[in-house]
Every structure is written in C-alpha cells, then in structure tokens.
C-alpha angles and dihedrals in degrees: 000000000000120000093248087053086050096053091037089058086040088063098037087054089041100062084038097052090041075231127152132208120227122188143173133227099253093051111103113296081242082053091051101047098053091051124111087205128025121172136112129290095285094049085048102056092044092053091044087062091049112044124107092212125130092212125031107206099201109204090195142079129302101267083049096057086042084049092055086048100050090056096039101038086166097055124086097242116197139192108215072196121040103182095044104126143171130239091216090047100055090041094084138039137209084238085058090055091042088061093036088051086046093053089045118022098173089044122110127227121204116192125194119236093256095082133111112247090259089061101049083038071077103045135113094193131356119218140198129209082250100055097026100115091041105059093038086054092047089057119107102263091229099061121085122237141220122203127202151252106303111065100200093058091039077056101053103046081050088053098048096041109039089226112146111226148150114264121206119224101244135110147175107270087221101043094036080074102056102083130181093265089055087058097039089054099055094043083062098041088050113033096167091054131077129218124237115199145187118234084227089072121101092239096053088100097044120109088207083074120017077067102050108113096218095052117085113183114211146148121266087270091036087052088051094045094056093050100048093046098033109098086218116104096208131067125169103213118224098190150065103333095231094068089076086076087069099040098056086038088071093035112039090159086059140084117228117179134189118250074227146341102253097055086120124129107217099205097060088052080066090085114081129170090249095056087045085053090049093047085051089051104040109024090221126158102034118185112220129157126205096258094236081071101037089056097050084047100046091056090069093043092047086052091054090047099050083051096054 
C-alpha cells in the first residue's frame, strides 16, 4: 500500500471502529499529522479522560498507553507499537518506592508521569514537566518528599522552588545529552535566537542557564507556546528532534534548530503508520491493567489532574 492508501484506510476504520488517534510530539512527523489529538504527556492524558472514543490508538510509548488506560478503564486502549519503551520509565520500580514508604511513612512520593502503573500504584501525586512546579509547591512543607524517577527535573523543581527533596537517579536517555556547554554554544553561535529548553535535560538546574536571558526551560507544549507567541524568527530547540515538525507547522515564516542532530528518541520512532493500520485492523496490543491496580495508581493520577 502507498502512504496515502494507508492514511486513507486509517481514517475509513476509524469512523467504523468510533476510535481516536493520540500522539505525542516526539512520535514521526507521519505519526503526528494523522493524529486527532497531538500534545505531551499532560495534553494526552487529559484528553484520554475525556474522549468519547471507543478505542484509544495511543501513538506513544508503552507508560503512556498504561497511562490512557488507567483514566479511561472503559476504553480499548492499544499500543501501534507494543515494545516501545522509556528509559525513565524502566529506571525505577514499585518495590524501590515500598522500601522507600516503610523507612518514611509520613513521607510523599511524587512520580513523574514516565513511570510504569506499578510505580504510580505507589504514588502520593503524578506530575507532568508542565505542572511540575505546581503540585510540589502545593505539598505540606513538613513532609519530606521523594522525587522520581528523573533526576534533572527532580533537580530543577528543587532549584526553582527551593523545596528540599530526594531525587531519584534516572534520566531521559535523550535529555540526559543536552548539557549546559551545548546550550551555551549555540547561544553564542546564534545571538538573535532564543533557546527553548526541557526540564529533563542535564543543563535545566544550572544558573548558568536558568539566568540566561535568552533560555527559556518549558515543557513540549510550553516550548510550542513561546514560540508561537514569542515576535523573534529563530529558536534553537533542546528537546526531542521531531518537535520541530510542529513547530514549523505553526510557524512556517520562522527558523527552529536542533540543539543537535541526534535529539531523537528511538522508541517513539517505533510507531509507524503501518503499525497504527495494523492496531486499527486488527485491535492488537491492547493495554489493560487488573483494576485493583488501576485503581491504587489512578489516585495519584486523579490528584495531578484536579492541580492542573
């Protein structure tokens, strides 16, 4: 089949199946432009809970599929990509948290989003990259905090609002790359552009940095507002490459450039329009969680959701 055979059958089973496509910014640009709803991980899950769909075709990784079930238990909820995994997501574990709940009882765990269902079955509050700083500020002061599983982002929060916390050691295998030189190199190289940064890379709690006049740290759809809104033509782009797509997409007059070629997250290449066809044909890989944990983890996610 063509590509255009292949969208054109997307769209017939589609309407057929009541089913809706939901895909993240990092997913193929082909990916991208055949979604109904593309955003981050935040956007997705809303839009997850609120869907009338009858099938939820997640163009993601797996935790975000697991995330989509977990809000909307009475949704089919399938993976175009089954084995398409995160590297925050498989660096911590719900046995890690248990230990960590026995040593401080009173103690609070906030999980980011990137975390498996076991994980957030753990969990006092979720968080995304875009609310963040809202929920860990919204937290008791007396009560210690754990923080997981990135520890960038764990470092950043920390940074910006002064909140003492643990901070698990994981990162994002793509963010982890973009350091505070990288960034300071292409704000040289480019003086009329800003630079327009995700709190997952290595550089987001350096001063250096976070008070540079010209970086600006946000989440996917923060990084998409400001340069939408923002009167400058050039952008150098600290995140996942295939934002970019977007990006140019709402600002076809601008410039956007990668902080460097090789800001690409080979797990979410995994989706391809052929494996989405083949998910709409033949409604395989769907993500489904016994419901005694997909109750214990969507308390933490229902508690994110009420604070963004």
């Amino acid at each position: 089949m063509t590509q255009t055979e292949i969208i054109d059958r997307i769209k017939q089973l589609k309407k057929e199946k009541n089913a809706i496509i939901l895909a993240h910014y990092y997913t193929r640009p082909e990916v991208q432009d055949i979604a109904d709803y593309l955003g981050d991980s935040l956007g997705l899950s809303q839009m997850a809970g609120t869907t009338e769909a009858d099938i939820i075709v997640f163009c993601g990784v797996h935790f975000m599929a697991e995330t989509a079930s977990i809000i909307s238990p009475n949704k089919k909820v399938l993976i175009p990509a089954e084995g398409a995994g995160c590297s925050l997501a498989e660096g911590v574990a719900g046995y890690d948290l248990r230990e960590w709940k026995k040593a401080n009882p009173d103690g609070l765990i906030v999980s980011y989003v990137n975390t498996t269902a076991e994980v957030k079955a753990y969990t006092d509050y979720c968080c995304t990259s875009s609310n963040a700083l809202k929920i860990v500020q919204s937290l008791p002061k007396d009560k210690k905090i754990l923080f997981v599983p990135d520890k960038n982002l764990g470092a950043y929060i920390q940074k910006v609002t002064g909140r003492e916390m643990e901070i698990w050691n994981g990162d994002c295998c793509v963010h982890d790359k973009i350091d505070t030189q990288m960034v300071l190199d292409k704000l040289e190289e480019y003086p009329d552009a800003d630079v327009l940064i995700h709190p997952e890379s290595s550089c987001s709690h350096d001063d250096r940095i976070l008070n540079h006049p010209r970086a600006f740290m946000y989440s996917t759809a923060g990084i998409i507002k400001h340069a939408k809104e923002s009167p400058k033509q050039r952008f150098i782009i600290a995140t996942e490459l295939e934002t970019i797509h977007k990006l140019q997409a709402d600002n076809p007059t601008k410039e956007f450039i990668p902080i460097h070629p090789k800001t690409i997250c080979g797990q979410m290449k995994k989706v391809t329009l052929e494996k989405v066809l083949e998910a709409l044909e033949k409604e395989q890989y769907e993500v489904r969680l016994p419901e005694d944990l997909r109750e214990k983890a969507w308390l933490p996610i229902q508690r994110m959701l009420d604070l963004s």
